[in-house]
Amino acid sequence: MKNIRIGELLVESGYLTNEQLQEALAKQSENPGMKLGDALLEFGYVSETQLAQALSVRLKVPFVDLTTTKVDIEAVKKIPEETAKKYCCVAYEKSSSRLTVATIDPINFYIFEELKVISGMEIHPVLATRSAINETINKAYSQQTVSSVMDNLNKEYTGDDTSQEDLESGERVDNAPIVKLVNTIVETSFRLNASDIHIEPFKDRTRIRLRIDGELVENMKVKPAVHNSLITRIKILGGMNIAEKRIPLDGRFGMVIDGISLDVRVSTIPTVYGEKCVIRLLSTADEKTRKITDLGMTLYNYEMFKQIIRCPHGVMLVTGPTGSGKSTTLYATLGELSKPNVNIVTVEDPCEKKIDGINQVQINAKAGMTFAAALRSILRQDPDIIMVGEIRDGETADIAIRAAITGHLVLSTLHTNDAAGTILRLVDMGVAPYMVASSLVGVIAQRLVKLLCPECKETVTLTEPADLRLVGKTEPVQICQAHPGGCRACHNTGYKGRTAIHEIIVTSNDIKELISQGATSEEIGAQAEKNGTKLLRSNVTDMVLAGTTTMDELVKATYTV
């Protein structure tokens, strides 16, 4: 078996065709030093798991799926974090004298000799994927750090008799345990893909919760005696007034975690038991924007979306509640429109992502740099495409509409519940209906829907008449639901990841006529449906029937009274 090449093994296993293998071999010969596996992964012909399983057979080394394997923290501690990251390996199991180590290179005996010296134990190597090892390293060592930090804190703050003055003294605030705790909370949250951190004081504890995939998950509890020092440390980082506790405060600071720059926003508000703090994490690294289809837009909706962005001038609006991914959709749209011969200028508050090749303007209300003021100035900058972060008032709406009429493509967002309602919102803001009709080229309404964890989702039969009506069925149908306790892969929530659903109205001539006549949103919506618009509910229903999301998400995303 050892004489069979890995490429041939993948072909024999049915993971790869001969043509794909030859293409990968050609790529490998063009790039000396590149492994065949890396070439195959780059082309996307095989998954990391398929490649690792084939290598496991080839090298006669067991394969382990770390995403579903229980990791023993005592085993993890045997290898320092720096060494684990250096060699891309992690110990996850130990017996009296043997340490089981997951690695991407199970035949590199020099590594295992070094690990043997460090741990003082016999090393048993197994094969795992690089991404699973990196994820396990980040989670396991973060957990280990949290445990040691909490131990130090408990020693530092014994009992609840520590005086207020002592807690808030500079010497106390700058001590190692509190600094480490704040860093650990932010690092752990980032590695768990959390968007917000909530630090909430109560009578007998301070609760720290993370918002992961839209849901708040409790991460840890600390003693109430620690709370003031914790908030003070965060305020110092955010450049806030540590003496002011009676009013809400805002601040921000930057951090680099795993080589990625983070913009960290801090907001505090006084509550009964002390100041509640919410920290928002935003990745600000210069990054390649994702394609719109990668964000969950179906091919059917993408064809309608392309009709809108082909227009050389007009207004395209993305709508939905706060946190529904509107900004991400706009960035993906700019990625599709950005070309060397096009001048794109954005006005944002704040600039969440820095995009290469696009001029981004930050709003500064205190200095008089409002959306309306910035938009007027941008029109003198010879733009082709303008992106306005949000239309908040009639003045901004009026300038944006006039910019579209004078030959610019304007992209922006509004907070409305559906695509048809957006048109009437512009009229309510004071823009004349004929102006809206002549400038609007399309509206995209969107929501974020949680996806079921593929590892632990359960199949059930839908029989309730009310539920069947929601999915447009009369006979019982099989769908999936979240496992009540979840699993390790989904942090015991039953859900893993989110995707966007879209409702797109292309303003064709018949819809423009309805807008000019002052039609209701129901009339506009009915005409849009005739023209091929797929409603938000239809999009989620398809996902429920396909087993990727649940009835709860269908109701949450589209239910109206």
Coordinates of N, CA and C in Angstrom, one line a residue, residues 149-330:
V149 N -6.0 32.1 34.5 CA -6.3 33.5 34.8 C -7.4 33.5 35.9
M150 N -8.4 32.6 35.8 CA -9.4 32.6 36.9 C -8.9 32.2 38.2
D151 N -7.9 31.2 38.2 CA -7.3 30.8 39.4 C -6.5 32.0 40.1
N152 N -5.8 32.7 39.2 CA -5.0 33.9 39.7 C -5.9 34.9 40.3
L153 N -7.1 35.2 39.6 CA -8.0 36.2 40.0 C -8.6 35.8 41.4
N154 N -9.0 34.5 41.5 CA -9.6 34.0 42.8 C -8.6 34.2 43.9
K155 N -7.3 34.0 43.7 CA -6.3 34.2 44.7 C -6.2 35.7 45.0
E156 N -6.3 36.5 43.9 CA -6.1 38.0 44.1 C -7.3 38.6 44.8
Y157 N -8.5 38.1 44.5 CA -9.7 38.7 45.1 C -10.3 37.7 46.0
T158 N -9.8 37.5 47.2 CA -10.3 36.5 48.2 C -11.5 37.2 48.9
G159 N -12.7 36.6 48.8 CA -13.8 37.2 49.5 C -14.3 38.4 48.9
D160 N -15.4 39.0 49.5 CA -16.0 40.2 48.9 C -15.7 41.4 49.8
D161 N -14.7 41.4 50.6 CA -14.5 42.4 51.6 C -13.4 43.5 51.0
T162 N -13.0 43.3 49.8 CA -12.0 44.2 49.2 C -12.6 45.6 49.1
S163 N -12.0 46.6 49.6 CA -12.6 47.9 49.5 C -12.6 48.5 48.1
Q164 N -13.6 49.4 47.9 CA -13.8 50.0 46.6 C -12.6 50.8 46.1
E165 N -12.0 51.5 47.1 CA -10.8 52.3 46.7 C -9.7 51.4 46.3
D166 N -9.5 50.3 47.0 CA -8.4 49.4 46.7 C -8.6 48.8 45.3
L167 N -9.9 48.5 45.0 CA -10.2 47.8 43.7 C -9.8 48.8 42.5
E168 N -10.0 50.1 42.8 CA -9.9 51.0 41.7 C -8.6 51.7 41.6
S169 N -7.7 51.4 42.5 CA -6.4 52.1 42.5 C -5.6 51.6 41.3
G170 N -4.8 52.5 40.8 CA -4.0 52.2 39.6 C -3.2 51.0 39.7
E171 N -2.6 50.8 40.9 CA -1.8 49.6 41.1 C -2.6 48.3 40.9
R172 N -3.8 48.3 41.5 CA -4.7 47.2 41.4 C -5.2 46.9 40.0
V173 N -5.5 48.0 39.2 CA -6.0 47.9 37.9 C -5.0 47.3 36.9
D174 N -3.8 47.8 37.1 CA -2.7 47.4 36.1 C -2.1 46.0 36.4
N175 N -2.6 45.3 37.5 CA -2.0 44.0 37.8 C -2.2 43.0 36.7
A176 N -1.4 42.0 36.7 CA -1.4 41.0 35.6 C -2.7 40.2 35.5
P177 N -3.3 39.7 36.5 CA -4.6 38.9 36.3 C -5.7 39.7 35.5
I178 N -5.9 40.9 35.9 CA -7.0 41.7 35.2 C -6.6 41.9 33.7
V179 N -5.4 42.3 33.5 CA -4.9 42.6 32.1 C -5.1 41.3 31.3
K180 N -4.6 40.2 31.9 CA -4.7 38.9 31.2 C -6.2 38.5 31.0
L181 N -7.0 38.8 32.0 CA -8.5 38.4 31.8 C -9.1 39.1 30.6
V182 N -8.9 40.4 30.5 CA -9.4 41.2 29.4 C -8.9 40.7 28.1
N183 N -7.6 40.5 28.0 CA -7.0 40.0 26.7 C -7.6 38.6 26.4
T184 N -7.7 37.7 27.4 CA -8.2 36.4 27.2 C -9.7 36.4 26.7
I185 N -10.5 37.3 27.3 CA -11.9 37.4 26.9 C -12.0 37.8 25.5
V186 N -11.3 38.8 25.1 CA -11.3 39.3 23.7 C -10.8 38.2 22.7
E187 N -9.7 37.6 23.0 CA -9.1 36.6 22.2 C -10.0 35.4 22.0
T188 N -10.5 34.9 23.1 CA -11.4 33.7 23.1 C -12.7 34.1 22.3
S189 N -13.2 35.3 22.4 CA -14.4 35.7 21.7 C -14.1 35.7 20.2
F190 N -13.0 36.3 19.8 CA -12.6 36.3 18.4 C -12.5 35.0 17.8
R191 N -11.8 34.0 18.5 CA -11.6 32.7 18.0 C -12.9 31.9 17.9
L192 N -13.9 32.3 18.7 CA -15.2 31.6 18.7 C -16.2 32.3 17.7
N193 N -15.6 33.2 16.9 CA -16.4 34.0 15.9 C -17.6 34.8 16.5
A194 N -17.3 35.3 17.7 CA -18.4 36.1 18.4 C -18.3 37.6 17.8
S195 N -19.5 38.2 17.7 CA -19.5 39.6 17.2 C -19.6 40.6 18.4
D196 N -20.1 40.2 19.6 CA -20.2 41.1 20.7 C -19.9 40.3 22.0
I197 N -19.4 41.1 23.0 CA -19.1 40.5 24.3 C -20.0 41.4 25.3
H198 N -20.8 40.7 26.1 CA -21.6 41.4 27.1 C -21.1 41.1 28.5
I199 N -20.7 42.1 29.3 CA -20.2 42.0 30.6 C -21.2 42.6 31.5
E200 N -22.0 41.7 32.3 CA -23.2 42.2 33.0 C -23.0 42.0 34.5
P201 N -23.1 43.0 35.3 CA -23.0 42.9 36.8 C -24.3 42.5 37.4
F202 N -24.3 41.5 38.4 CA -25.5 41.2 39.2 C -25.0 41.2 40.6
K203 N -26.0 40.9 41.6 CA -25.7 41.0 43.0 C -24.6 40.0 43.4
D204 N -24.7 38.8 42.9 CA -23.7 37.7 43.4 C -22.7 37.3 42.3
R205 N -22.7 37.9 41.2 CA -21.8 37.5 40.1 C -21.7 38.5 39.0
T206 N -20.7 38.4 38.2 CA -20.6 39.2 36.9 C -20.6 38.2 35.8
R207 N -21.6 38.3 34.9 CA -21.8 37.3 33.9 C -21.2 37.8 32.6
I208 N -20.4 36.9 31.9 CA -19.8 37.3 30.6 C -20.5 36.4 29.5
R209 N -21.2 37.1 28.6 CA -21.8 36.3 27.5 C -21.3 36.8 26.1
L210 N -21.3 35.8 25.2 CA -20.8 36.1 23.8 C -21.9 36.0 22.8
R211 N -22.0 36.9 21.8 CA -23.1 36.7 20.8 C -22.4 35.9 19.6
I212 N -22.8 34.7 19.5 CA -22.2 33.8 18.4 C -23.4 33.4 17.5
D213 N -23.2 33.7 16.2 CA -24.3 33.4 15.2 C -25.6 34.0 15.6
G214 N -25.6 35.2 16.2 CA -26.8 35.9 16.6 C -27.4 35.5 17.9
E215 N -26.9 34.5 18.6 CA -27.4 34.0 19.9 C -26.4 34.4 21.0
L216 N -26.9 34.8 22.2 CA -26.0 35.0 23.3 C -25.7 33.7 24.0
V217 N -24.5 33.4 24.2 CA -24.0 32.1 24.9 C -23.2 32.5 26.1
E218 N -23.5 32.0 27.3 CA -22.8 32.3 28.5 C -21.4 31.7 28.4
N219 N -20.3 32.5 28.6 CA -19.0 32.1 28.5 C -18.3 31.8 29.8
M220 N -18.5 32.7 30.8 CA -17.9 32.6 32.1 C -18.6 33.5 33.1
K221 N -18.3 33.2 34.4 CA -18.8 34.1 35.5 C -17.6 34.5 36.3
V222 N -17.6 35.7 36.8 CA -16.5 36.1 37.7 C -17.1 36.7 39.0
K223 N -16.3 36.8 40.0 CA -16.8 37.3 41.3 C -17.2 38.8 41.2
P224 N -18.2 39.2 41.9 CA -18.6 40.7 41.8 C -17.5 41.6 42.2
A225 N -16.5 41.1 43.1 CA -15.4 41.9 43.5 C -14.5 42.3 42.4
V226 N -14.5 41.5 41.3 CA -13.6 41.7 40.2 C -14.2 42.8 39.2
H227 N -15.5 43.0 39.3 CA -16.2 43.7 38.2 C -15.6 45.1 38.0
N228 N -15.4 45.9 39.1 CA -15.0 47.3 38.9 C -13.6 47.4 38.2
S229 N -12.7 46.5 38.6 CA -11.3 46.4 38.0 C -11.4 46.1 36.6
L230 N -12.3 45.1 36.3 CA -12.5 44.7 34.9 C -13.0 45.8 34.0
I231 N -14.0 46.5 34.4 CA -14.5 47.6 33.6 C -13.5 48.8 33.5
T232 N -12.8 49.0 34.6 CA -11.8 50.1 34.6 C -10.7 49.8 33.6
R233 N -10.2 48.5 33.6 CA -9.2 48.1 32.6 C -9.7 48.3 31.2
I234 N -10.9 47.9 30.9 CA -11.5 48.1 29.5 C -11.6 49.6 29.2
K235 N -12.0 50.4 30.2 CA -12.1 51.9 30.0 C -10.7 52.5 29.6
I236 N -9.7 52.0 30.3 CA -8.4 52.5 30.1 C -8.0 52.2 28.6
L237 N -8.2 51.0 28.2 CA -7.9 50.5 26.8 C -8.7 51.4 25.8
G238 N -10.0 51.7 26.1 CA -10.8 52.4 25.2 C -10.7 53.9 25.2
G239 N -9.7 54.4 26.1 CA -9.5 55.9 26.2 C -10.7 56.6 26.8
M240 N -11.4 56.0 27.8 CA -12.6 56.5 28.4 C -12.3 57.1 29.8
N241 N -13.2 57.9 30.3 CA -13.0 58.5 31.6 C -13.3 57.5 32.7
I242 N -12.3 57.0 33.4 CA -12.5 56.0 34.4 C -13.2 56.5 35.6
A243 N -13.2 57.8 35.9 CA -13.9 58.3 37.1 C -15.4 58.5 36.8
E244 N -15.8 58.6 35.6 CA -17.3 58.8 35.3 C -18.0 57.5 35.2
K245 N -19.0 57.3 36.2 CA -19.7 56.1 36.2 C -21.2 56.3 36.1
R246 N -21.6 57.6 36.0 CA -23.1 57.9 36.1 C -23.7 58.0 34.8
I247 N -23.0 58.1 33.7 CA -23.6 58.3 32.4 C -23.0 57.2 31.4
P248 N -23.7 57.0 30.3 CA -23.1 56.0 29.3 C -21.9 56.6 28.6
L249 N -20.9 55.8 28.3 CA -19.7 56.2 27.7 C -19.4 55.3 26.5
D250 N -18.6 55.9 25.5 CA -18.2 55.1 24.4 C -16.7 55.2 24.2
G251 N -16.1 54.2 23.7 CA -14.6 54.2 23.4 C -14.3 53.2 22.4
R252 N -13.0 53.1 22.0 CA -12.6 52.1 21.0 C -11.1 51.9 21.1
F253 N -10.6 50.7 20.8 CA -9.2 50.4 20.7 C -8.9 49.4 19.7
G254 N -7.7 49.2 19.4 CA -7.3 48.2 18.3 C -6.5 47.0 19.0
M255 N -6.6 45.8 18.4 CA -5.9 44.7 18.9 C -5.5 43.8 17.7
V256 N -4.4 43.1 17.8 CA -4.0 42.1 16.8 C -4.1 40.7 17.4
I257 N -5.0 39.9 16.8 CA -5.1 38.5 17.3 C -4.9 37.5 16.1
D258 N -4.0 36.6 16.3 CA -3.6 35.6 15.2 C -3.3 36.3 13.9
G259 N -2.6 37.5 14.0 CA -2.2 38.2 12.8 C -3.3 39.0 12.1
I260 N -4.5 39.1 12.7 CA -5.6 39.8 12.1 C -5.9 41.1 13.0
S261 N -6.0 42.2 12.3 CA -6.2 43.5 13.1 C -7.7 43.6 13.4
L262 N -8.0 43.9 14.7 CA -9.4 44.1 15.1 C -9.6 45.5 15.5
D263 N -10.8 46.0 15.2 CA -11.3 47.3 15.7 C -12.3 47.0 16.8
V264 N -12.0 47.3 18.0 CA -12.8 46.9 19.2 C -13.6 48.2 19.7
R265 N -14.9 48.1 19.6 CA -15.7 49.2 20.1 C -16.2 48.9 21.5
V266 N -16.2 49.9 22.4 CA -16.7 49.7 23.8 C -17.8 50.6 24.1
S267 N -18.9 50.1 24.8 CA -20.0 50.9 25.2 C -20.3 50.5 26.7
T268 N -20.4 51.5 27.6 CA -20.8 51.2 28.9 C -22.1 52.0 29.3
I269 N -22.9 51.4 30.2 CA -24.1 52.0 30.7 C -24.3 51.7 32.2
P270 N -24.7 52.7 33.0 CA -24.8 52.4 34.4 C -26.0 51.5 34.7
T271 N -25.9 50.5 35.5 CA -27.1 49.6 35.9 C -27.1 49.6 37.4
V272 N -28.0 48.9 38.0 CA -28.2 48.8 39.5 C -27.0 48.4 40.2
Y273 N -26.3 47.3 39.7 CA -25.2 46.7 40.4 C -23.8 47.1 39.8
G274 N -23.8 48.1 39.0 CA -22.5 48.6 38.4 C -22.7 48.9 36.9
E275 N -21.6 49.1 36.2 CA -21.6 49.4 34.8 C -21.7 48.2 33.9
K276 N -22.7 48.1 33.0 CA -22.7 47.0 32.1 C -21.9 47.5 30.9
C277 N -21.1 46.6 30.3 CA -20.2 46.9 29.2 C -20.5 45.9 28.0
V278 N -20.6 46.5 26.8 CA -20.7 45.7 25.6 C -19.5 46.0 24.7
I279 N -18.8 45.0 24.3 CA -17.7 45.2 23.4 C -18.0 44.6 22.1
R280 N -17.8 45.3 21.0 CA -18.1 44.8 19.6 C -16.8 44.6 18.9
L281 N -16.6 43.4 18.3 CA -15.4 43.1 17.6 C -15.6 43.2 16.1
L282 N -14.7 44.0 15.4 CA -14.8 44.2 14.0 C -13.5 43.9 13.4
S283 N -13.4 43.1 12.4 CA -12.1 42.8 11.7 C -11.9 43.9 10.6
T284 N -10.8 44.7 10.8 CA -10.6 45.8 9.9 C -9.4 45.6 8.9
A285 N -9.0 44.3 8.9 CA -7.8 44.0 8.0 C -8.2 44.3 6.6
D286 N -7.2 44.8 5.8 CA -7.5 44.9 4.3 C -7.7 43.5 3.8
E287 N -8.9 43.3 3.3 CA -9.2 41.9 2.9 C -10.0 41.9 1.6
K288 N -9.8 40.8 0.9 CA -10.5 40.6 -0.3 C -12.0 40.4 0.0
T289 N -12.9 41.3 -0.6 CA -14.3 41.1 -0.3 C -14.9 39.8 -0.9
R290 N -15.8 39.2 -0.2 CA -16.4 38.0 -0.6 C -17.4 38.2 -1.7
K291 N -17.6 37.3 -2.6 CA -18.5 37.4 -3.7 C -19.9 37.3 -3.1
I292 N -20.9 37.9 -3.8 CA -22.3 38.0 -3.3 C -22.9 36.6 -3.1
T293 N -22.5 35.7 -4.0 CA -23.0 34.3 -4.0 C -22.5 33.5 -2.8
D294 N -21.3 33.9 -2.3 CA -20.7 33.3 -1.1 C -21.5 33.7 0.2
L295 N -22.3 34.7 0.1 CA -23.0 35.2 1.3 C -24.4 34.6 1.4
G296 N -24.7 33.7 0.5 CA -26.0 33.0 0.6 C -27.0 33.4 -0.5
M297 N -26.7 34.3 -1.4 CA -27.6 34.6 -2.4 C -27.8 33.5 -3.4
T298 N -29.0 33.1 -3.7 CA -29.3 32.0 -4.6 C -29.0 32.4 -6.0
L299 N -28.8 31.5 -6.9 CA -28.5 31.8 -8.3 C -29.7 32.5 -9.0
Y300 N -30.9 32.2 -8.5 CA -32.1 32.8 -9.1 C -32.1 34.3 -8.7
N301 N -31.8 34.6 -7.4 CA -31.8 36.0 -6.9 C -30.6 36.7 -7.5
Y302 N -29.5 36.0 -7.7 CA -28.3 36.6 -8.3 C -28.5 37.2 -9.7
E303 N -29.3 36.5 -10.5 CA -29.6 36.9 -11.8 C -30.4 38.3 -11.8
M304 N -31.3 38.4 -10.8 CA -32.0 39.6 -10.6 C -31.1 40.7 -10.1
F305 N -30.2 40.3 -9.2 CA -29.2 41.3 -8.7 C -28.3 41.9 -9.8
K306 N -27.9 41.0 -10.7 CA -27.1 41.5 -11.8 C -27.8 42.5 -12.7
Q307 N -29.1 42.3 -12.8 CA -29.9 43.3 -13.6 C -29.8 44.7 -13.0
I308 N -29.8 44.7 -11.7 CA -29.7 46.0 -10.9 C -28.3 46.7 -11.1
I309 N -27.3 45.9 -10.9 CA -25.9 46.5 -10.8 C -25.4 46.8 -12.3
R310 N -26.1 46.3 -13.3 CA -25.7 46.6 -14.7 C -26.1 48.1 -15.0
C311 N -27.1 48.6 -14.3 CA -27.5 50.0 -14.5 C -26.4 51.0 -14.3
P312 N -26.1 51.9 -15.3 CA -25.0 52.8 -15.1 C -25.3 53.9 -14.1
H313 N -26.6 54.2 -13.8 CA -27.0 55.2 -12.8 C -28.3 54.9 -12.2
G314 N -28.5 55.4 -11.0 CA -29.8 55.0 -10.3 C -29.4 54.7 -8.8
V315 N -30.5 54.4 -8.0 CA -30.3 54.1 -6.6 C -30.6 52.6 -6.4
M316 N -29.6 51.9 -5.7 CA -29.9 50.5 -5.3 C -29.9 50.6 -3.7
L317 N -31.0 50.1 -3.1 CA -31.1 50.1 -1.7 C -31.0 48.7 -1.1
V318 N -30.3 48.5 0.0 CA -30.3 47.2 0.7 C -31.0 47.5 2.0
T319 N -32.0 46.7 2.4 CA -32.8 47.0 3.6 C -32.9 45.8 4.5
G320 N -33.2 46.1 5.8 CA -33.4 45.0 6.8 C -33.1 45.6 8.1
P321 N -33.4 44.9 9.2 CA -33.1 45.4 10.6 C -31.6 45.4 10.9
T322 N -31.3 46.0 12.0 CA -29.9 46.1 12.4 C -29.3 44.7 12.6
G323 N -28.1 44.5 12.1 CA -27.4 43.2 12.2 C -27.9 42.2 11.2
S324 N -28.5 42.6 10.1 CA -29.0 41.6 9.1 C -28.0 41.4 7.9
G325 N -26.8 42.1 8.1 CA -25.7 41.8 7.0 C -25.8 42.8 5.9
K326 N -26.5 44.0 6.0 CA -26.6 44.9 4.9 C -25.3 45.4 4.4
S327 N -24.4 45.8 5.4 CA -23.1 46.4 5.1 C -22.2 45.3 4.3
T328 N -22.3 44.1 4.7 CA -21.5 43.0 4.1 C -22.0 42.9 2.6
T329 N -23.3 42.9 2.4 CA -23.8 42.8 1.0 C -23.4 44.0 0.2
L330 N -23.3 45.2 0.8 CA -22.9 46.4 0.0 C -21.4 46.3 -0.3

